[in-house]
Amino acid sequence: MANILLVDPDEMAQVAMRGILSRANHRCITVASGTEAWDCIARNLKIDLIFTELKLSGEDGLKFLHNLKDDFCLQHIPVVVYTAYRTRENVKACLALGVQNYLTKPYDDEALLAEVAKSVATPWYEQDFEDTETGVKVAAVSMKRLQCRLDNLRLVLEVARASFAERLEALTGAMDEENTHAIMDELTMLHFQADDIGAIGVGRCLAYLYGKVRTASWAEFKYGLPYLDYYARFIFWHMNPHLTPEDFLTEEERTAEIEAKSRLLWEEAVAKNIYPVVSWEKLQKEIDGLPGCPVIESVAAAFHMSANGSPASLHPLMDLVEKDPGLMAQILISVNQLRKSKTKGTAAPVEEPRLAIGMLGELRLAALGRSLLRVQDGMMQLPPHSSWLRYWMFQLGVARISESICGHFEMPGLATEAYAAGLIHDIGKLILLRLHPTGFQTILNYAIDNKITIKESEKKHLDASTHQMAAHFADRIGLPARFANVIRWVDNPSFAVADQNLVAIVAIARHLCRKNGIGFSGHAPHETLLPLEETSAWRAIESNVFPSFQLKRFEVQIKDECAEFHRELHGRWNETKAKKVAENPENKAEEPAPSEVKSDEVSS
């Protein structure tokens, strides 16, 4: 399997090249210009062959070839010119630059794949190293020891690059003789280290840099320092030939790789008793990099299909949004970002999801459907306590009970906002799943095994709770302030300095949904609940409820509502499941996903 880069602005050529290469089990990245090609090469390095057109977007393909062949580190990447423009002058110029071949469009499968076979027979990036058997003999060590010394050289090159760069930055005039000799000595020692283990290309690079220092060509020395990073990465690819550069991974492979890295990080940290596994400072940076709210993949797919199907009405989309926390949050974020850009932040925030969908319109909703951040629902699967279905049911239950509480408390003006706030109050779990897929499972397991609250476990592993993560996200990305306030203070409404009634209503709804067994709240099963009258939520709102209000009667009424909600939802699931089993007995153990429950099957 080869990694191929096509540089060609023609979209049809890109489609055709990808098709030919995929049929032969090769990977392909396509770009339109030399500038994009340089960026792609710098990111990945492990590119087996470049096919390039000569007429590129905004530049001449010959210039790209000249730059590539003049580059000390990258000049040996094999290039095939595959162009619609064949002239004697172009052929001579390209062959003079040392291209592997010059072919004329249209693409010929056999000729194209023959060029790929040439390039992978002796990969250019492997020519910088002695073969493994020779390397073991040269270094006079075992295979394992050789690998350790190669990895050590890789790390030393990365450190040396940074050290040389710092010294050059500190210069105010000419480099003094003492520093010059010190740099030459370091380069010489690195050269011996590289030669000793058969890293031929690294030695050649160090000799090149040594020559620049010896002649006091400091500008060229500075320009060549990134080559040390390149060769450090060549060592990595040499040691890990089975790995694929990130840009060449499929979406499924990229997701699996992220999950594997995350699992390794958490497993190693827990095994070594290193806490927090991820610091709050790092988490904030990761959260700041999120362009939107994560959405469970199956839900995002359902939204994408509905939004791109030229809907006659937006009501189906509205129903989807009103049933999912990630979608609800993202719709509110998108409409308020759009509104802020148009009004320069002077307009009141949009807090009603159906209004938000109408304001965004069909085209923007279709674009949003394509760009949703997705997370795998399987990462919430931790039997017998946790699953995406149970988490989703709890969020929907909190939304519905929050809306109902507004009626009981005679605060109908808060009903719409209470429903939305109840649905999105715990989006921190989705953010954690996106950033650290295995973190959720580790945190919950730790809470259960050590008989502590989920919040305590989050604090230990993350140096923050998922509510803190979500509050930081809400502030940064522009979720309406009252929803951010609910997320921030829902654990302790007495501390709320704004929107205290709304915060308390959602907190009471959470308490009652937990008490009445609605879904999975994200709390460890051993955690006990205080009586409602002793909670921070009730104390925060008690003075705003009519004196005649009967708390015990209210709890009984909510218990009945929760039971009805539970029957309604599970009844629909069981009907769907029974139908599936009748059609296919092998599906007996399956539960339908939330997207399989019709929008009118759960009233909101």
mmCIF file of N, CA and C in Angstrom, residues 428-514:
data_model
loop_
_atom_site.group_PDB
_atom_site.id
_atom_site.type_symbol
_atom_site.label_atom_id
_atom_site.label_comp_id
_atom_site.label_asym_id
_atom_site.label_seq_id
_atom_site.Cartn_x
_atom_site.Cartn_y
_atom_site.Cartn_z
ATOM 1 N N GLY A 428 -21.187 18.507 28.993
ATOM 2 C CA GLY A 428 -19.783 18.256 29.326
ATOM 3 C C GLY A 428 -19.377 16.816 29.072
ATOM 4 N N LYS A 429 -20.315 15.871 29.228
ATOM 5 C CA LYS A 429 -20.007 14.460 28.948
ATOM 6 C C LYS A 429 -19.676 14.267 27.460
ATOM 7 N N LEU A 430 -20.411 14.970 26.585
ATOM 8 C CA LEU A 430 -20.143 14.870 25.145
ATOM 9 C C LEU A 430 -18.789 15.476 24.811
ATOM 10 N N ILE A 431 -18.444 16.572 25.476
ATOM 11 C CA ILE A 431 -17.147 17.223 25.246
ATOM 12 C C ILE A 431 -16.020 16.285 25.678
ATOM 13 N N LEU A 432 -16.191 15.640 26.843
ATOM 14 C CA LEU A 432 -15.182 14.681 27.302
ATOM 15 C C LEU A 432 -15.035 13.530 26.319
ATOM 16 N N LEU A 433 -16.164 13.015 25.796
ATOM 17 C CA LEU A 433 -16.101 11.915 24.831
ATOM 18 C C LEU A 433 -15.352 12.314 23.568
ATOM 19 N N ARG A 434 -15.517 13.563 23.152
ATOM 20 C CA ARG A 434 -14.832 14.036 21.953
ATOM 21 C C ARG A 434 -13.325 14.180 22.193
ATOM 22 N N LEU A 435 -12.958 14.747 23.332
ATOM 23 C CA LEU A 435 -11.544 15.035 23.595
ATOM 24 C C LEU A 435 -10.783 13.811 24.088
ATOM 25 N N HIS A 436 -11.420 13.020 24.956
ATOM 26 C CA HIS A 436 -10.757 11.847 25.546
ATOM 27 C C HIS A 436 -11.762 10.702 25.598
ATOM 28 N N PRO A 437 -11.911 9.972 24.488
ATOM 29 C CA PRO A 437 -12.982 8.981 24.358
ATOM 30 C C PRO A 437 -13.033 7.941 25.474
ATOM 31 N N THR A 438 -11.872 7.534 25.977
ATOM 32 C CA THR A 438 -11.878 6.494 27.008
ATOM 33 C C THR A 438 -11.932 7.077 28.417
ATOM 34 N N GLY A 439 -11.836 8.392 28.536
ATOM 35 C CA GLY A 439 -11.836 9.024 29.850
ATOM 36 C C GLY A 439 -13.121 8.795 30.618
ATOM 37 N N PHE A 440 -14.254 8.865 29.911
ATOM 38 C CA PHE A 440 -15.553 8.690 30.567
ATOM 39 C C PHE A 440 -15.624 7.349 31.281
ATOM 40 N N GLN A 441 -15.216 6.277 30.587
ATOM 41 C CA GLN A 441 -15.291 4.941 31.163
ATOM 42 C C GLN A 441 -14.359 4.806 32.370
ATOM 43 N N THR A 442 -13.144 5.342 32.237
ATOM 44 C CA THR A 442 -12.176 5.263 33.336
ATOM 45 C C THR A 442 -12.693 5.980 34.574
ATOM 46 N N ILE A 443 -13.248 7.174 34.362
ATOM 47 C CA ILE A 443 -13.750 7.987 35.479
ATOM 48 C C ILE A 443 -14.909 7.288 36.187
ATOM 49 N N LEU A 444 -15.839 6.742 35.425
ATOM 50 C CA LEU A 444 -16.991 6.075 36.028
ATOM 51 C C LEU A 444 -16.560 4.809 36.767
ATOM 52 N N ASN A 445 -15.691 4.021 36.147
ATOM 53 C CA ASN A 445 -15.196 2.807 36.796
ATOM 54 C C ASN A 445 -14.508 3.124 38.122
ATOM 55 N N TYR A 446 -13.706 4.196 38.105
ATOM 56 C CA TYR A 446 -12.977 4.584 39.316
ATOM 57 C C TYR A 446 -13.950 4.982 40.421
ATOM 58 N N ALA A 447 -14.997 5.726 40.050
ATOM 59 C CA ALA A 447 -15.996 6.146 41.047
ATOM 60 C C ALA A 447 -16.688 4.930 41.657
ATOM 61 N N ILE A 448 -17.052 3.961 40.818
ATOM 62 C CA ILE A 448 -17.745 2.758 41.306
ATOM 63 C C ILE A 448 -16.825 1.929 42.197
ATOM 64 N N ASP A 449 -15.590 1.706 41.722
ATOM 65 C CA ASP A 449 -14.650 0.848 42.469
ATOM 66 C C ASP A 449 -14.250 1.465 43.808
ATOM 67 N N ASN A 450 -14.153 2.809 43.842
ATOM 68 C CA ASN A 450 -13.678 3.471 45.054
ATOM 69 C C ASN A 450 -14.789 4.101 45.881
ATOM 70 N N LYS A 451 -16.035 3.874 45.434
ATOM 71 C CA LYS A 451 -17.209 4.374 46.168
ATOM 72 C C LYS A 451 -17.124 5.882 46.453
ATOM 73 N N ILE A 452 -16.826 6.627 45.390
ATOM 74 C CA ILE A 452 -16.836 8.086 45.481
ATOM 75 C C ILE A 452 -17.806 8.616 44.433
ATOM 76 N N THR A 453 -18.137 9.898 44.517
ATOM 77 C CA THR A 453 -19.064 10.471 43.541
ATOM 78 C C THR A 453 -18.373 10.626 42.194
ATOM 79 N N ILE A 454 -19.177 10.689 41.145
ATOM 80 C CA ILE A 454 -18.627 10.880 39.804
ATOM 81 C C ILE A 454 -17.888 12.216 39.711
ATOM 82 N N LYS A 455 -18.398 13.222 40.406
ATOM 83 C CA LYS A 455 -17.738 14.535 40.394
ATOM 84 C C LYS A 455 -16.357 14.456 41.031
ATOM 85 N N GLU A 456 -16.239 13.715 42.133
ATOM 86 C CA GLU A 456 -14.933 13.538 42.780
ATOM 87 C C GLU A 456 -13.968 12.804 41.862
ATOM 88 N N SER A 457 -14.477 11.805 41.146
ATOM 89 C CA SER A 457 -13.634 11.058 40.213
ATOM 90 C C SER A 457 -13.190 11.952 39.051
ATOM 91 N N GLU A 458 -14.102 12.780 38.547
ATOM 92 C CA GLU A 458 -13.746 13.721 37.480
ATOM 93 C C GLU A 458 -12.651 14.675 37.937
ATOM 94 N N LYS A 459 -12.808 15.190 39.159
ATOM 95 C CA LYS A 459 -11.818 16.135 39.692
ATOM 96 C C LYS A 459 -10.446 15.475 39.808
ATOM 97 N N LYS A 460 -10.432 14.208 40.212
ATOM 98 C CA LYS A 460 -9.163 13.503 40.377
ATOM 99 C C LYS A 460 -8.472 13.276 39.028
ATOM 100 N N HIS A 461 -9.256 12.887 38.031
ATOM 101 C CA HIS A 461 -8.676 12.534 36.729
ATOM 102 C C HIS A 461 -8.456 13.745 35.827
ATOM 103 N N LEU A 462 -9.309 14.765 35.965
ATOM 104 C CA LEU A 462 -9.294 15.884 35.018
ATOM 105 C C LEU A 462 -8.939 17.221 35.661
ATOM 106 N N ASP A 463 -8.834 17.235 36.997
ATOM 107 C CA ASP A 463 -8.603 18.499 37.688
ATOM 108 C C ASP A 463 -9.778 19.452 37.485
ATOM 109 N N ALA A 464 -10.916 18.914 37.078
ATOM 110 C CA ALA A 464 -12.131 19.713 36.840
ATOM 111 C C ALA A 464 -13.290 18.747 36.652
ATOM 112 N N SER A 465 -14.507 19.249 36.817
ATOM 113 C CA SER A 465 -15.686 18.432 36.529
ATOM 114 C C SER A 465 -16.124 18.664 35.089
ATOM 115 N N THR A 466 -16.955 17.755 34.568
ATOM 116 C CA THR A 466 -17.445 17.949 33.201
ATOM 117 C C THR A 466 -18.373 19.155 33.125
ATOM 118 N N HIS A 467 -18.984 19.540 34.252
ATOM 119 C CA HIS A 467 -19.784 20.781 34.257
ATOM 120 C C HIS A 467 -18.878 22.000 34.097
ATOM 121 N N GLN A 468 -17.700 21.977 34.727
ATOM 122 C CA GLN A 468 -16.738 23.067 34.540
ATOM 123 C C GLN A 468 -16.257 23.115 33.087
ATOM 124 N N MET A 469 -16.007 21.948 32.510
ATOM 125 C CA MET A 469 -15.583 21.888 31.110
ATOM 126 C C MET A 469 -16.652 22.508 30.209
ATOM 127 N N ALA A 470 -17.915 22.123 30.454
ATOM 128 C CA ALA A 470 -19.010 22.625 29.619
ATOM 129 C C ALA A 470 -19.219 24.121 29.817
ATOM 130 N N ALA A 471 -19.059 24.604 31.065
ATOM 131 C CA ALA A 471 -19.220 26.036 31.330
ATOM 132 C C ALA A 471 -18.142 26.836 30.605
ATOM 133 N N HIS A 472 -16.911 26.327 30.619
ATOM 134 C CA HIS A 472 -15.822 27.006 29.890
ATOM 135 C C HIS A 472 -16.124 27.030 28.401
ATOM 136 N N PHE A 473 -16.599 25.902 27.882
ATOM 137 C CA PHE A 473 -16.965 25.808 26.471
ATOM 138 C C PHE A 473 -18.083 26.797 26.132
ATOM 139 N N ALA A 474 -19.117 26.846 26.996
ATOM 140 C CA ALA A 474 -20.267 27.726 26.749
ATOM 141 C C ALA A 474 -19.840 29.194 26.715
ATOM 142 N N ASP A 475 -18.980 29.586 27.642
ATOM 143 C CA ASP A 475 -18.504 30.977 27.678
ATOM 144 C C ASP A 475 -17.703 31.317 26.430
ATOM 145 N N ARG A 476 -16.828 30.379 26.023
ATOM 146 C CA ARG A 476 -15.931 30.674 24.894
ATOM 147 C C ARG A 476 -16.681 30.725 23.568
ATOM 148 N N ILE A 477 -17.633 29.815 23.399
ATOM 149 C CA ILE A 477 -18.243 29.680 22.072
ATOM 150 C C ILE A 477 -19.503 30.512 21.911
ATOM 151 N N GLY A 478 -20.003 31.089 23.005
ATOM 152 C CA GLY A 478 -21.125 32.015 22.885
ATOM 153 C C GLY A 478 -22.502 31.402 23.048
ATOM 154 N N LEU A 479 -22.624 30.351 23.869
ATOM 155 C CA LEU A 479 -23.954 29.839 24.206
ATOM 156 C C LEU A 479 -24.667 30.917 25.029
ATOM 157 N N PRO A 480 -25.976 31.138 24.823
ATOM 158 C CA PRO A 480 -26.676 32.170 25.604
ATOM 159 C C PRO A 480 -26.378 32.076 27.091
ATOM 160 N N ALA A 481 -26.238 33.244 27.729
ATOM 161 C CA ALA A 481 -25.731 33.323 29.106
ATOM 162 C C ALA A 481 -26.553 32.512 30.103
ATOM 163 N N ARG A 482 -27.882 32.510 29.955
ATOM 164 C CA ARG A 482 -28.671 31.801 30.973
ATOM 165 C C ARG A 482 -28.460 30.287 30.901
ATOM 166 N N PHE A 483 -28.168 29.756 29.706
ATOM 167 C CA PHE A 483 -27.857 28.332 29.606
ATOM 168 C C PHE A 483 -26.475 28.040 30.193
ATOM 169 N N ALA A 484 -25.532 28.943 29.933
ATOM 170 C CA ALA A 484 -24.202 28.792 30.539
ATOM 171 C C ALA A 484 -24.294 28.834 32.056
ATOM 172 N N ASN A 485 -25.185 29.671 32.590
ATOM 173 C CA ASN A 485 -25.358 29.764 34.047
ATOM 174 C C ASN A 485 -25.925 28.469 34.618
ATOM 175 N N VAL A 486 -26.861 27.860 33.904
ATOM 176 C CA VAL A 486 -27.411 26.570 34.355
ATOM 177 C C VAL A 486 -26.299 25.521 34.398
ATOM 178 N N ILE A 487 -25.516 25.433 33.340
ATOM 179 C CA ILE A 487 -24.426 24.454 33.280
ATOM 180 C C ILE A 487 -23.434 24.681 34.422
ATOM 181 N N ARG A 488 -23.113 25.938 34.679
ATOM 182 C CA ARG A 488 -22.098 26.275 35.678
ATOM 183 C C ARG A 488 -22.546 25.950 37.105
ATOM 184 N N TRP A 489 -23.820 26.226 37.443
ATOM 185 C CA TRP A 489 -24.250 26.151 38.844
ATOM 186 C C TRP A 489 -25.277 25.057 39.133
ATOM 187 N N VAL A 490 -25.536 24.195 38.159
ATOM 188 C CA VAL A 490 -26.596 23.200 38.374
ATOM 189 C C VAL A 490 -26.278 22.261 39.537
ATOM 190 N N ASP A 491 -25.002 22.065 39.856
ATOM 191 C CA ASP A 491 -24.633 21.224 40.991
ATOM 192 C C ASP A 491 -24.901 21.905 42.335
ATOM 193 N N ASN A 492 -24.950 23.239 42.346
ATOM 194 C CA ASN A 492 -25.181 23.969 43.594
ATOM 195 C C ASN A 492 -25.855 25.309 43.300
ATOM 196 N N PRO A 493 -27.172 25.295 43.052
ATOM 197 C CA PRO A 493 -27.891 26.508 42.653
ATOM 198 C C PRO A 493 -27.808 27.649 43.665
ATOM 199 N N SER A 494 -27.526 27.359 44.929
ATOM 200 C CA SER A 494 -27.434 28.426 45.925
ATOM 201 C C SER A 494 -26.325 29.419 45.591
ATOM 202 N N PHE A 495 -25.328 28.976 44.835
ATOM 203 C CA PHE A 495 -24.208 29.840 44.472
ATOM 204 C C PHE A 495 -24.477 30.659 43.213
ATOM 205 N N ALA A 496 -25.578 30.381 42.531
ATOM 206 C CA ALA A 496 -25.865 31.067 41.264
ATOM 207 C C ALA A 496 -26.063 32.563 41.515
ATOM 208 N N VAL A 497 -25.321 33.385 40.779
ATOM 209 C CA VAL A 497 -25.441 34.836 40.931
ATOM 210 C C VAL A 497 -26.343 35.427 39.853
ATOM 211 N N ALA A 498 -26.841 34.585 38.972
ATOM 212 C CA ALA A 498 -27.776 35.023 37.929
ATOM 213 C C ALA A 498 -28.631 33.831 37.530
ATOM 214 N N ASP A 499 -29.885 34.110 37.116
ATOM 215 C CA ASP A 499 -30.803 33.070 36.645
ATOM 216 C C ASP A 499 -30.988 31.959 37.677
ATOM 217 N N GLN A 500 -31.052 32.334 38.949
ATOM 218 C CA GLN A 500 -31.100 31.320 40.007
ATOM 219 C C GLN A 500 -32.347 30.446 39.924
ATOM 220 N N ASN A 501 -33.496 31.039 39.573
ATOM 221 C CA ASN A 501 -34.719 30.231 39.459
ATOM 222 C C ASN A 501 -34.577 29.163 38.387
ATOM 223 N N LEU A 502 -34.040 29.555 37.217
ATOM 224 C CA LEU A 502 -33.868 28.600 36.118
ATOM 225 C C LEU A 502 -32.883 27.505 36.513
ATOM 226 N N VAL A 503 -31.778 27.887 37.128
ATOM 227 C CA VAL A 503 -30.775 26.913 37.580
ATOM 228 C C VAL A 503 -31.417 25.928 38.564
ATOM 229 N N ALA A 504 -32.186 26.456 39.529
ATOM 230 C CA ALA A 504 -32.804 25.604 40.548
ATOM 231 C C ALA A 504 -33.822 24.650 39.944
ATOM 232 N N ILE A 505 -34.606 25.127 38.972
ATOM 233 C CA ILE A 505 -35.619 24.275 38.333
ATOM 234 C C ILE A 505 -34.955 23.076 37.659
ATOM 235 N N VAL A 506 -33.873 23.320 36.906
ATOM 236 C CA VAL A 506 -33.187 22.208 36.229
ATOM 237 C C VAL A 506 -32.550 21.274 37.255
ATOM 238 N N ALA A 507 -31.990 21.848 38.328
ATOM 239 C CA ALA A 507 -31.374 21.019 39.375
ATOM 240 C C ALA A 507 -32.428 20.135 40.054
ATOM 241 N N ILE A 508 -33.602 20.681 40.310
ATOM 242 C CA ILE A 508 -34.688 19.887 40.918
ATOM 243 C C ILE A 508 -35.137 18.789 39.955
ATOM 244 N N ALA A 509 -35.235 19.122 38.672
ATOM 245 C CA ALA A 509 -35.616 18.113 37.673
ATOM 246 C C ALA A 509 -34.593 16.978 37.640
ATOM 247 N N ARG A 510 -33.313 17.306 37.690
ATOM 248 C CA ARG A 510 -32.260 16.266 37.738
ATOM 249 C C ARG A 510 -32.452 15.365 38.953
ATOM 250 N N HIS A 511 -32.656 16.016 40.093
ATOM 251 C CA HIS A 511 -32.827 15.273 41.345
ATOM 252 C C HIS A 511 -34.001 14.297 41.246
ATOM 253 N N LEU A 512 -35.117 14.772 40.716
ATOM 254 C CA LEU A 512 -36.320 13.941 40.661
ATOM 255 C C LEU A 512 -36.216 12.854 39.595
ATOM 256 N N CYS A 513 -35.532 13.143 38.488
ATOM 257 C CA CYS A 513 -35.340 12.102 37.468
ATOM 258 C C CYS A 513 -34.435 10.995 38.003
ATOM 259 N N ARG A 514 -33.404 11.378 38.757
ATOM 260 C CA ARG A 514 -32.552 10.361 39.390
ATOM 261 C C ARG A 514 -33.354 9.541 40.396
#
